[in-house]
mmCIF file of C-alpha atoms in Angstrom:
data_model
loop_
_atom_site.group_PDB
_atom_site.id
_atom_site.type_symbol
_atom_site.label_atom_id
_atom_site.label_comp_id
_atom_site.label_asym_id
_atom_site.label_seq_id
_atom_site.Cartn_x
_atom_site.Cartn_y
_atom_site.Cartn_z
ATOM 1 C CA MET X 1 176.032 -56.242 66.568
ATOM 2 C CA PHE X 2 176.086 -56.484 70.209
ATOM 3 C CA LYS X 3 173.435 -58.604 72.316
ATOM 4 C CA LEU X 4 171.594 -56.446 74.874
ATOM 5 C CA TYR X 5 170.270 -57.635 78.306
ATOM 6 C CA ASP X 6 167.656 -55.969 79.816
ATOM 7 C CA ILE X 7 168.262 -56.374 83.850
ATOM 8 C CA SER X 8 165.800 -53.988 85.203
ATOM 9 C CA SER X 9 162.692 -54.934 87.169
ATOM 10 C CA VAL X 10 158.993 -54.167 85.628
ATOM 11 C CA ILE X 11 157.319 -51.403 87.574
ATOM 12 C CA ARG X 12 153.955 -52.236 88.111
ATOM 13 C CA PRO X 13 151.457 -52.076 90.651
ATOM 14 C CA GLN X 14 151.584 -55.928 91.578
ATOM 15 C CA MET X 15 155.438 -56.151 91.608
ATOM 16 C CA GLN X 16 157.725 -56.951 94.486
ATOM 17 C CA VAL X 17 158.069 -53.912 97.049
ATOM 18 C CA TRP X 18 159.849 -53.746 100.260
ATOM 19 C CA LYS X 19 158.454 -55.737 103.032
ATOM 20 C CA ASP X 20 155.276 -56.338 100.779
ATOM 21 C CA LEU X 21 153.701 -53.626 102.345
ATOM 22 C CA GLU X 22 150.897 -52.184 100.563
ATOM 23 C CA HIS X 23 152.147 -48.756 100.965
ATOM 24 C CA ASN X 24 155.162 -49.558 99.349
ATOM 25 C CA ARG X 25 153.444 -50.020 96.024
ATOM 26 C CA PRO X 26 153.302 -48.266 92.693
ATOM 27 C CA VAL X 27 149.914 -46.692 92.347
ATOM 28 C CA PHE X 28 149.277 -45.697 88.426
ATOM 29 C CA GLU X 29 146.020 -43.204 88.377
ATOM 30 C CA THR X 30 144.568 -43.076 84.700
ATOM 31 C CA VAL X 31 143.798 -39.142 84.874
ATOM 32 C CA ARG X 32 142.546 -39.110 81.209
ATOM 33 C CA SER X 33 141.457 -41.925 78.740
ATOM 34 C CA HIS X 34 140.283 -41.913 75.299
ATOM 35 C CA ASP X 35 136.751 -43.177 76.660
ATOM 36 C CA SER X 36 136.021 -39.435 77.931
ATOM 37 C CA GLY X 37 138.798 -37.598 75.784
ATOM 38 C CA GLU X 38 141.649 -37.447 73.112
ATOM 39 C CA THR X 39 144.499 -38.953 75.141
ATOM 40 C CA HIS X 40 145.153 -41.377 77.769
ATOM 41 C CA GLU X 41 147.607 -39.943 80.566
ATOM 42 C CA THR X 42 148.696 -41.451 83.708
ATOM 43 C CA ARG X 43 149.914 -40.092 87.007
ATOM 44 C CA ILE X 44 152.394 -42.375 88.877
ATOM 45 C CA SER X 45 153.393 -42.363 92.372
ATOM 46 C CA LEU X 46 155.914 -44.647 93.619
ATOM 47 C CA ASP X 47 158.681 -44.593 96.254
ATOM 48 C CA ALA X 48 162.468 -43.910 95.014
ATOM 49 C CA HIS X 49 163.572 -47.252 95.881
ATOM 50 C CA THR X 50 161.150 -48.928 93.699
ATOM 51 C CA GLY X 51 162.177 -52.000 91.533
ATOM 52 C CA THR X 52 165.780 -51.345 89.900
ATOM 53 C CA HIS X 53 167.229 -48.427 91.676
ATOM 54 C CA LEU X 54 170.271 -46.480 92.517
ATOM 55 C CA ASP X 55 170.791 -45.311 96.100
ATOM 56 C CA ALA X 56 172.705 -42.024 96.999
ATOM 57 C CA PRO X 57 174.315 -41.613 100.247
ATOM 58 C CA LEU X 58 171.718 -39.618 101.779
ATOM 59 C CA HIS X 59 169.564 -42.773 102.096
ATOM 60 C CA MET X 60 171.658 -43.909 104.872
ATOM 61 C CA LEU X 61 174.126 -41.155 106.086
ATOM 62 C CA PRO X 62 172.924 -37.995 107.596
ATOM 63 C CA GLY X 63 174.395 -35.174 105.480
ATOM 64 C CA GLY X 64 175.224 -37.480 102.751
ATOM 65 C CA GLU X 65 174.990 -36.817 98.721
ATOM 66 C CA LYS X 66 171.766 -36.659 96.795
ATOM 67 C CA ILE X 67 171.094 -38.536 93.689
ATOM 68 C CA GLU X 68 172.406 -35.577 91.378
ATOM 69 C CA ALA X 69 175.691 -35.717 92.871
ATOM 70 C CA ILE X 70 176.279 -39.101 91.010
ATOM 71 C CA PRO X 71 177.962 -38.396 87.631
ATOM 72 C CA LEU X 72 176.128 -40.208 84.490
ATOM 73 C CA GLY X 73 180.014 -41.134 83.747
ATOM 74 C CA ASP X 74 180.233 -43.208 86.541
ATOM 75 C CA LEU X 75 177.391 -45.683 85.549
ATOM 76 C CA ILE X 76 178.368 -46.626 82.171
ATOM 77 C CA GLY X 77 181.439 -48.667 81.861
ATOM 78 C CA PRO X 78 182.869 -52.310 82.349
ATOM 79 C CA ALA X 79 180.788 -54.608 84.637
ATOM 80 C CA ARG X 80 181.089 -57.963 85.904
ATOM 81 C CA VAL X 81 178.515 -60.315 86.678
ATOM 82 C CA LEU X 82 179.543 -62.775 89.351
ATOM 83 C CA ASP X 83 177.423 -65.932 89.644
ATOM 84 C CA LEU X 84 176.733 -66.560 93.290
ATOM 85 C CA THR X 85 173.604 -68.553 92.636
ATOM 86 C CA GLY X 86 175.003 -71.249 95.016
ATOM 87 C CA ALA X 87 175.322 -68.682 97.806
ATOM 88 C CA GLU X 88 173.218 -69.049 100.906
ATOM 89 C CA ASP X 89 171.715 -66.574 103.364
ATOM 90 C CA GLY X 90 174.209 -63.700 102.694
ATOM 91 C CA ILE X 91 177.284 -62.922 100.716
ATOM 92 C CA THR X 92 180.757 -62.923 102.299
ATOM 93 C CA ARG X 93 184.251 -62.193 101.784
ATOM 94 C CA GLN X 94 185.029 -65.735 101.315
ATOM 95 C CA ASP X 95 182.540 -66.213 98.840
ATOM 96 C CA LEU X 96 183.897 -62.813 96.569
ATOM 97 C CA GLU X 97 187.579 -63.267 97.036
ATOM 98 C CA PRO X 98 187.851 -65.928 94.139
ATOM 99 C CA PHE X 99 186.700 -63.710 91.310
ATOM 100 C CA ALA X 100 189.872 -61.267 91.150
ATOM 101 C CA ILE X 101 187.586 -58.270 91.040
ATOM 102 C CA GLN X 102 189.350 -55.210 89.544
ATOM 103 C CA PRO X 103 189.174 -51.475 90.410
ATOM 104 C CA GLY X 104 187.130 -49.364 88.361
ATOM 105 C CA GLU X 105 184.459 -52.222 87.463
ATOM 106 C CA TRP X 106 180.541 -52.383 88.538
ATOM 107 C CA ILE X 107 180.291 -55.662 90.125
ATOM 108 C CA LEU X 108 177.021 -57.295 89.798
ATOM 109 C CA LEU X 109 175.690 -60.279 92.076
ATOM 110 C CA LYS X 110 173.831 -62.935 90.375
ATOM 111 C CA THR X 111 172.110 -64.696 93.273
ATOM 112 C CA LYS X 112 168.937 -67.045 93.945
ATOM 113 C CA ASN X 113 167.133 -63.474 94.306
ATOM 114 C CA SER X 114 167.079 -63.406 90.338
ATOM 115 C CA TYR X 115 165.027 -66.696 90.190
ATOM 116 C CA THR X 116 161.807 -65.140 92.204
ATOM 117 C CA ASP X 117 159.744 -62.033 91.363
ATOM 118 C CA GLU X 118 158.139 -62.411 94.895
ATOM 119 C CA TRP X 119 159.118 -60.532 97.977
ATOM 120 C CA ARG X 120 161.017 -63.169 100.198
ATOM 121 C CA ASP X 121 161.567 -62.232 104.020
ATOM 122 C CA ASP X 122 165.345 -64.324 103.427
ATOM 123 C CA PHE X 123 166.479 -62.946 100.644
ATOM 124 C CA ILE X 124 170.006 -63.150 99.619
ATOM 125 C CA TYR X 125 171.999 -60.124 100.832
ATOM 126 C CA VAL X 126 175.861 -58.716 101.359
ATOM 127 C CA LYS X 127 176.949 -59.615 104.627
ATOM 128 C CA GLN X 128 179.205 -56.894 106.523
ATOM 129 C CA ASP X 129 182.156 -58.685 106.130
ATOM 130 C CA GLY X 130 181.609 -58.785 102.288
ATOM 131 C CA ALA X 131 180.843 -55.415 102.140
ATOM 132 C CA GLU X 132 184.334 -54.474 103.908
ATOM 133 C CA TYR X 133 185.923 -56.547 101.245
ATOM 134 C CA LEU X 134 184.224 -54.797 98.652
ATOM 135 C CA ALA X 135 184.748 -51.291 100.056
ATOM 136 C CA GLY X 136 188.393 -51.797 99.816
ATOM 137 C CA LEU X 137 188.848 -52.646 96.081
ATOM 138 C CA GLY X 138 187.907 -49.311 94.210
ATOM 139 C CA ILE X 139 185.572 -50.808 92.396
ATOM 140 C CA LYS X 140 182.422 -47.892 91.032
ATOM 141 C CA GLY X 141 179.633 -49.841 92.410
ATOM 142 C CA VAL X 142 177.777 -53.198 93.366
ATOM 143 C CA GLY X 143 174.581 -54.201 92.071
ATOM 144 C CA VAL X 144 172.273 -56.760 93.654
ATOM 145 C CA ASP X 145 169.243 -58.694 92.816
ATOM 146 C CA GLY X 146 167.433 -58.266 95.947
ATOM 147 C CA LEU X 147 165.431 -55.025 96.651
ATOM 148 C CA GLY X 148 167.630 -54.296 99.318
ATOM 149 C CA ILE X 149 171.829 -54.912 99.624
ATOM 150 C CA GLU X 150 171.439 -55.858 103.463
ATOM 151 C CA ARG X 151 168.797 -57.222 105.849
ATOM 152 C CA SER X 152 168.659 -57.399 109.620
ATOM 153 C CA GLN X 153 171.908 -55.620 110.297
ATOM 154 C CA GLU X 154 171.476 -53.149 112.894
ATOM 155 C CA GLY X 155 173.016 -50.383 111.957
ATOM 156 C CA TYR X 156 173.140 -50.608 108.063
ATOM 157 C CA PRO X 157 176.662 -51.575 108.101
ATOM 158 C CA THR X 158 176.755 -52.828 104.665
ATOM 159 C CA HIS X 159 175.328 -49.578 103.056
ATOM 160 C CA ARG X 160 177.203 -47.432 105.251
ATOM 161 C CA THR X 161 180.592 -49.103 104.713
ATOM 162 C CA LEU X 162 180.215 -49.187 101.211
ATOM 163 C CA MET X 163 178.968 -45.368 100.899
ATOM 164 C CA ARG X 164 181.537 -44.267 103.284
ATOM 165 C CA SER X 165 184.119 -45.655 100.682
ATOM 166 C CA GLY X 166 182.045 -44.041 97.657
ATOM 167 C CA VAL X 167 180.971 -47.514 96.286
ATOM 168 C CA LEU X 168 178.097 -46.655 94.437
ATOM 169 C CA ILE X 169 174.684 -49.054 95.592
ATOM 170 C CA LEU X 170 172.275 -50.368 93.015
ATOM 171 C CA GLU X 171 169.620 -52.600 94.227
ATOM 172 C CA GLY X 172 166.620 -54.451 92.225
ATOM 173 C CA LEU X 173 168.535 -56.115 89.216
ATOM 174 C CA ARG X 174 166.966 -59.037 87.357
ATOM 175 C CA LEU X 175 170.177 -61.041 86.305
ATOM 176 C CA LYS X 176 168.150 -64.720 85.728
ATOM 177 C CA GLU X 177 168.844 -63.996 81.805
ATOM 178 C CA VAL X 178 172.440 -63.213 82.122
ATOM 179 C CA SER X 179 175.626 -65.522 82.543
ATOM 180 C CA GLY X 180 178.789 -64.617 84.650
ATOM 181 C CA GLY X 181 181.167 -62.858 82.788
ATOM 182 C CA SER X 182 182.222 -59.474 81.305
ATOM 183 C CA TYR X 183 179.834 -56.707 79.712
ATOM 184 C CA PHE X 184 179.455 -53.027 79.171
ATOM 185 C CA PHE X 185 177.071 -51.633 81.780
ATOM 186 C CA VAL X 186 174.591 -48.728 81.257
ATOM 187 C CA LEU X 187 172.731 -47.593 84.258
ATOM 188 C CA ALA X 188 170.184 -44.721 83.606
ATOM 189 C CA PRO X 189 168.505 -43.396 86.828
ATOM 190 C CA LEU X 190 165.797 -40.853 86.212
ATOM 191 C CA LYS X 191 167.520 -37.418 86.365
ATOM 192 C CA LEU X 192 165.703 -36.334 90.072
ATOM 193 C CA GLU X 193 167.151 -33.681 91.912
ATOM 194 C CA GLY X 194 166.983 -33.178 95.807
ATOM 195 C CA ILE X 195 166.464 -36.804 97.216
ATOM 196 C CA GLU X 196 168.428 -40.083 98.008
ATOM 197 C CA ALA X 197 167.752 -42.549 95.229
ATOM 198 C CA ALA X 198 166.595 -42.674 91.972
ATOM 199 C CA PRO X 199 164.498 -45.425 89.988
ATOM 200 C CA ALA X 200 166.663 -46.592 87.000
ATOM 201 C CA ARG X 201 166.586 -48.623 83.579
ATOM 202 C CA ALA X 202 170.035 -50.877 83.630
ATOM 203 C CA PHE X 203 171.123 -53.024 80.753
ATOM 204 C CA LEU X 204 174.159 -55.266 79.925
ATOM 205 C CA MET X 205 175.971 -55.197 76.250
ATOM 206 C CA GLY X 206 177.786 -58.450 75.507
ATOM 207 C CA SER X 207 178.643 -60.525 72.448
ATOM 208 C CA MET V 1 187.394 -42.300 75.193
ATOM 209 C CA PHE V 2 183.943 -41.052 74.093
ATOM 210 C CA LYS V 3 182.340 -38.118 75.337
ATOM 211 C CA LEU V 4 179.016 -38.199 77.183
ATOM 212 C CA TYR V 5 176.281 -35.640 76.691
ATOM 213 C CA ASP V 6 173.429 -36.107 79.164
ATOM 214 C CA ILE V 7 170.252 -34.534 77.111
ATOM 215 C CA SER V 8 167.702 -35.297 79.702
ATOM 216 C CA SER V 9 165.706 -32.722 81.967
ATOM 217 C CA VAL V 10 166.556 -32.512 85.597
ATOM 218 C CA ILE V 11 163.085 -33.499 87.334
ATOM 219 C CA ARG V 12 162.051 -31.160 90.308
ATOM 220 C CA PRO V 13 159.028 -29.997 91.716
ATOM 221 C CA GLN V 14 159.795 -26.291 90.189
ATOM 222 C CA MET V 15 160.270 -27.728 86.698
ATOM 223 C CA GLN V 16 158.753 -26.879 83.461
ATOM 224 C CA VAL V 17 155.200 -28.994 83.280
ATOM 225 C CA TRP V 18 152.420 -28.614 80.665
ATOM 226 C CA LYS V 19 150.707 -25.945 80.429
ATOM 227 C CA ASP V 20 152.345 -24.675 83.705
ATOM 228 C CA LEU V 21 149.545 -25.992 85.525
ATOM 229 C CA GLU V 22 150.199 -27.020 89.408
ATOM 230 C CA HIS V 23 148.623 -30.415 89.083
ATOM 231 C CA ASN V 24 151.169 -31.399 86.372
ATOM 232 C CA ARG V 25 154.201 -30.743 89.022
ATOM 233 C CA PRO V 26 156.103 -33.469 90.428
ATOM 234 C CA VAL V 27 155.920 -33.992 94.113
ATOM 235 C CA PHE V 28 158.516 -35.375 96.123
ATOM 236 C CA GLU V 29 157.356 -36.329 99.958
ATOM 237 C CA THR V 30 159.747 -37.064 102.401
ATOM 238 C CA VAL V 31 158.460 -40.271 104.341
ATOM 239 C CA ARG V 32 161.232 -40.852 106.448
ATOM 240 C CA SER V 33 164.461 -38.561 107.267
ATOM 241 C CA HIS V 34 167.370 -38.692 109.608
ATOM 242 C CA ASP V 35 166.113 -36.614 112.208
ATOM 243 C CA SER V 36 163.335 -38.932 113.135
ATOM 244 C CA GLY V 37 164.709 -42.336 111.926
ATOM 245 C CA GLU V 38 168.006 -44.259 110.438
ATOM 246 C CA THR V 39 167.179 -43.547 106.555
ATOM 247 C CA HIS V 40 165.930 -40.918 104.182
ATOM 248 C CA GLU V 41 163.120 -42.250 101.942
ATOM 249 C CA THR V 42 161.077 -39.933 99.338
ATOM 250 C CA ARG V 43 157.748 -41.107 97.335
ATOM 251 C CA ILE V 44 157.720 -39.452 94.099
ATOM 252 C CA SER V 45 154.593 -38.460 92.530
ATOM 253 C CA LEU V 46 154.581 -37.441 88.738
ATOM 254 C CA ASP V 47 152.956 -37.587 85.530
ATOM 255 C CA ALA V 48 154.297 -40.097 82.794
ATOM 256 C CA HIS V 49 154.493 -37.046 80.755
ATOM 257 C CA THR V 50 157.247 -35.143 82.838
ATOM 258 C CA GLY V 51 160.466 -33.687 81.646
ATOM 259 C CA THR V 52 162.131 -36.448 79.135
ATOM 260 C CA HIS V 53 159.918 -38.754 78.301
ATOM 261 C CA LEU V 54 158.818 -41.671 75.450
ATOM 262 C CA ASP V 55 155.218 -41.453 74.157
ATOM 263 C CA ALA V 56 153.653 -44.896 73.555
ATOM 264 C CA PRO V 57 150.792 -45.040 70.950
ATOM 265 C CA LEU V 58 148.409 -45.661 73.739
ATOM 266 C CA HIS V 59 148.489 -41.777 74.449
ATOM 267 C CA MET V 60 146.888 -40.889 71.437
ATOM 268 C CA LEU V 61 145.325 -43.632 69.580
ATOM 269 C CA PRO V 62 142.440 -45.601 71.314
ATOM 270 C CA GLY V 63 143.602 -49.123 71.582
ATOM 271 C CA GLY V 64 147.264 -47.940 70.759
ATOM 272 C CA GLU V 65 150.447 -50.309 72.200
ATOM 273 C CA LYS V 66 151.300 -49.674 75.611
ATOM 274 C CA ILE V 67 154.809 -48.570 76.941
ATOM 275 C CA GLU V 68 156.119 -52.047 77.350
ATOM 276 C CA ALA V 69 155.704 -53.023 73.877
ATOM 277 C CA ILE V 70 158.445 -50.981 72.626
ATOM 278 C CA PRO V 71 161.638 -53.051 72.548
ATOM 279 C CA LEU V 72 164.805 -51.347 74.124
ATOM 280 C CA GLY V 73 166.608 -52.070 71.044
ATOM 281 C CA ASP V 74 164.923 -49.700 69.437
ATOM 282 C CA LEU V 75 166.282 -46.781 71.608
ATOM 283 C CA ILE V 76 169.650 -47.402 71.394
ATOM 284 C CA GLY V 77 171.683 -46.762 68.196
ATOM 285 C CA PRO V 78 172.632 -43.928 65.661
ATOM 286 C CA ALA V 79 170.897 -40.143 66.391
ATOM 287 C CA ARG V 80 171.415 -37.435 64.478
ATOM 288 C CA VAL V 81 170.699 -34.256 66.204
ATOM 289 C CA LEU V 82 169.451 -31.210 63.445
ATOM 290 C CA ASP V 83 170.204 -27.705 64.312
ATOM 291 C CA LEU V 84 166.759 -26.200 63.794
ATOM 292 C CA THR V 85 167.432 -23.142 66.228
ATOM 293 C CA GLY V 86 166.926 -20.874 63.602
ATOM 294 C CA ALA V 87 163.130 -22.115 63.218
ATOM 295 C CA GLU V 88 160.106 -19.963 64.058
ATOM 296 C CA ASP V 89 156.818 -20.883 65.443
ATOM 297 C CA GLY V 90 156.804 -24.836 63.647
ATOM 298 C CA ILE V 91 158.986 -27.345 61.979
ATOM 299 C CA THR V 92 157.945 -27.570 58.484
ATOM 300 C CA ARG V 93 158.888 -30.113 55.649
ATOM 301 C CA GLN V 94 161.009 -27.300 54.002
ATOM 302 C CA ASP V 95 162.865 -27.245 57.324
ATOM 303 C CA LEU V 96 163.874 -30.867 57.388
ATOM 304 C CA GLU V 97 164.280 -31.477 53.828
ATOM 305 C CA PRO V 98 168.010 -30.305 53.529
ATOM 306 C CA PHE V 99 169.293 -32.936 56.245
ATOM 307 C CA ALA V 100 169.097 -36.042 54.095
ATOM 308 C CA ILE V 101 167.532 -38.031 57.033
ATOM 309 C CA GLN V 102 168.322 -41.656 56.600
ATOM 310 C CA PRO V 103 166.347 -44.680 57.454
ATOM 311 C CA GLY V 104 166.760 -46.240 60.765
ATOM 312 C CA GLU V 105 168.004 -42.948 62.551
ATOM 313 C CA TRP V 106 166.682 -41.307 65.471
ATOM 314 C CA ILE V 107 166.252 -37.582 64.744
ATOM 315 C CA LEU V 108 166.620 -35.220 67.299
ATOM 316 C CA LEU V 109 165.340 -31.532 66.822
ATOM 317 C CA LYS V 110 167.494 -28.882 68.506
ATOM 318 C CA THR V 111 165.498 -25.827 68.517
ATOM 319 C CA LYS V 112 165.249 -22.472 70.442
ATOM 320 C CA ASN V 113 163.106 -24.491 73.039
ATOM 321 C CA SER V 114 166.611 -25.802 74.216
ATOM 322 C CA TYR V 115 167.525 -22.106 75.598
ATOM 323 C CA THR V 116 164.626 -21.956 78.041
ATOM 324 C CA ASP V 117 163.801 -23.900 81.366
ATOM 325 C CA GLU V 118 160.507 -22.128 81.324
ATOM 326 C CA TRP V 119 156.973 -22.949 80.165
ATOM 327 C CA ARG V 120 156.160 -20.834 77.174
ATOM 328 C CA ASP V 121 152.852 -21.110 75.335
ATOM 329 C CA ASP V 122 154.831 -20.651 71.935
ATOM 330 C CA PHE V 123 156.942 -23.186 72.270
ATOM 331 C CA ILE V 124 158.653 -24.595 68.648
ATOM 332 C CA TYR V 125 156.555 -27.684 67.582
ATOM 333 C CA VAL V 126 156.501 -29.673 64.634
ATOM 334 C CA LYS V 127 153.721 -29.075 61.950
ATOM 335 C CA GLN V 128 151.625 -31.402 60.640
ATOM 336 C CA ASP V 129 153.144 -31.236 57.107
ATOM 337 C CA GLY V 130 156.756 -31.827 58.839
ATOM 338 C CA ALA V 131 155.053 -35.074 60.669
ATOM 339 C CA GLU V 132 154.323 -36.431 57.276
ATOM 340 C CA TYR V 133 157.547 -36.061 56.058
ATOM 341 C CA LEU V 134 159.076 -37.593 58.973
ATOM 342 C CA ALA V 135 156.548 -40.319 58.786
ATOM 343 C CA GLY V 136 157.770 -41.770 55.539
ATOM 344 C CA LEU V 137 161.626 -41.603 55.726
ATOM 345 C CA GLY V 138 161.660 -45.010 57.837
ATOM 346 C CA ILE V 139 163.117 -43.242 60.791
ATOM 347 C CA LYS V 140 163.350 -44.874 64.456
ATOM 348 C CA GLY V 141 162.138 -42.146 66.068
ATOM 349 C CA VAL V 142 161.817 -38.536 66.478
ATOM 350 C CA GLY V 143 162.693 -36.441 69.759
ATOM 351 C CA VAL V 144 162.148 -32.576 70.549
ATOM 352 C CA ASP V 145 163.213 -30.423 73.085
ATOM 353 C CA GLY V 146 159.734 -28.847 73.877
ATOM 354 C CA LEU V 147 157.569 -30.488 76.521
ATOM 355 C CA GLY V 148 155.309 -31.687 73.432
ATOM 356 C CA ILE V 149 155.798 -32.510 69.818
ATOM 357 C CA GLU V 150 152.749 -30.332 68.749
ATOM 358 C CA ARG V 151 150.672 -27.612 70.081
ATOM 359 C CA SER V 152 147.190 -26.267 69.302
ATOM 360 C CA GLN V 153 146.732 -28.878 66.497
ATOM 361 C CA GLU V 154 143.013 -30.063 66.471
ATOM 362 C CA GLY V 155 142.891 -34.037 66.390
ATOM 363 C CA TYR V 156 146.727 -34.215 67.081
ATOM 364 C CA PRO V 157 147.799 -34.448 63.657
ATOM 365 C CA THR V 158 151.671 -34.557 64.154
ATOM 366 C CA HIS V 159 151.556 -37.094 67.224
ATOM 367 C CA ARG V 160 148.814 -39.545 65.204
ATOM 368 C CA THR V 161 150.344 -39.341 61.918
ATOM 369 C CA LEU V 162 153.990 -40.441 63.242
ATOM 370 C CA MET V 163 152.285 -42.930 65.666
ATOM 371 C CA ARG V 164 150.635 -44.542 62.879
ATOM 372 C CA SER V 165 153.675 -44.928 60.867
ATOM 373 C CA GLY V 166 155.621 -46.694 63.567
ATOM 374 C CA VAL V 167 157.880 -43.465 64.315
ATOM 375 C CA LEU V 168 158.559 -43.320 68.301
ATOM 376 C CA ILE V 169 158.134 -39.865 69.929
ATOM 377 C CA LEU V 170 160.492 -38.426 72.702
ATOM 378 C CA GLU V 171 159.760 -35.413 74.183
ATOM 379 C CA GLY V 172 161.392 -32.768 76.845
ATOM 380 C CA LEU V 173 165.082 -33.411 75.610
ATOM 381 C CA ARG V 174 167.672 -30.423 76.493
ATOM 382 C CA LEU V 175 170.027 -30.037 73.692
ATOM 383 C CA LYS V 176 171.506 -26.909 74.287
ATOM 384 C CA GLU V 177 175.013 -28.420 75.199
ATOM 385 C CA VAL V 178 175.046 -30.528 71.694
ATOM 386 C CA SER V 179 175.990 -29.498 68.826
ATOM 387 C CA GLY V 180 174.269 -30.604 65.006
ATOM 388 C CA GLY V 181 175.743 -34.051 64.072
ATOM 389 C CA SER V 182 176.055 -37.666 64.274
ATOM 390 C CA TYR V 183 175.888 -39.619 67.832
ATOM 391 C CA PHE V 184 175.449 -42.851 69.485
ATOM 392 C CA PHE V 185 172.092 -42.611 71.266
ATOM 393 C CA VAL V 186 170.902 -44.214 74.328
ATOM 394 C CA LEU V 187 167.272 -43.617 75.537
ATOM 395 C CA ALA V 188 166.690 -45.531 78.948
ATOM 396 C CA PRO V 189 162.627 -45.124 79.857
ATOM 397 C CA LEU V 190 161.661 -46.376 83.428
ATOM 398 C CA LYS V 191 160.546 -50.164 82.595
ATOM 399 C CA LEU V 192 156.695 -49.169 83.383
ATOM 400 C CA GLU V 193 153.787 -51.845 82.400
ATOM 401 C CA GLY V 194 150.547 -50.776 81.362
ATOM 402 C CA ILE V 195 150.409 -47.089 80.618
ATOM 403 C CA GLU V 196 150.721 -44.692 77.654
ATOM 404 C CA ALA V 197 154.339 -43.199 78.456
ATOM 405 C CA ALA V 198 157.505 -43.381 80.528
ATOM 406 C CA PRO V 199 159.688 -40.698 81.896
ATOM 407 C CA ALA V 200 163.477 -41.459 80.724
ATOM 408 C CA ARG V 201 167.153 -40.588 81.149
ATOM 409 C CA ALA V 202 168.456 -39.921 77.475
ATOM 410 C CA PHE V 203 172.323 -39.419 76.429
ATOM 411 C CA LEU V 204 174.216 -39.265 73.354
ATOM 412 C CA MET V 205 177.983 -40.629 72.935
ATOM 413 C CA GLY V 206 180.177 -38.637 70.528
ATOM 414 C CA SER V 207 183.840 -37.818 69.771
#
């Protein structure tokens, strides 16, 4: 039997959100409850970029493809977790080269971000030269354990370099419980239509 | 290589919602776009019971468990699709008995519901005696292709019978493209905390 690793963020009002801004928080509104009726029902309001989520090219590229253009089959298959918990500030080409990344893989970058559930302005991100390196390897996608794959880079070169090369971007993973190594990966975004991202459940199966 | 069947509803503002009521519709609000800035960002508002979704006991049982109490491991494993496209009105014990349902399976009920994307007041549901039968078989859960597993039954006996027996309830599947038979099933609800249901992506792997 396989071992299952849930690598998704918990979605709740008090969770880490982008730049810690109140208007980015999820809101759960109880619209019916057992005190007043026979059922309990909640309406949810959340940003498409809440917690663990998959970006579509439209997020960063004018006229880019929407979330429904990403085939589910591209989100299920082999993945490798790279242990980059020693990385400071941002991940570079030099950090990535030793891992002998293979075409067709999903690459999940485990950093210090997985060890805090709080927003930090100095979260570890992927620097432009790291993105340029990843963009040339033929990988399916790259997953990060920060809420963003980049910060403070004018013009969003990390997102745009990867998107223009057809590399999918998954943000907001939680990788503390997973060791570096190879796994079978399942990424299951909500089947949303017409927008630029989707919240997702993600998990790994390994031995 | 396995074949993948996506059995999730598309989530969009014009989709089928409970009783076709406007206030049950998802709303996608564009909060930033490439016309006015450098990124495209959407805020989503939707009922927890939108499209394909997993109910937790709290939905129908006062003091019942919330969605986070359902282990992900219970949502991944063998499933059987039962072809009940001949059933009229509601599914009974008599409809289910011929299938020799086994303990530990997920049971997905394919009905006429899968052949329309419109809300219908007379959607096919699971009658109380069908639920009583399913509740005694030791199955993991039951999935239906209507937005609800029951309609017009006072006191919600189908939901409550199943929930009291620990049988999970998944609603809003789309099974038109899938034949009756055995599959490997993955159900991936959003990792929500504190509420009574979660929208989900669901798929089957088969040969």
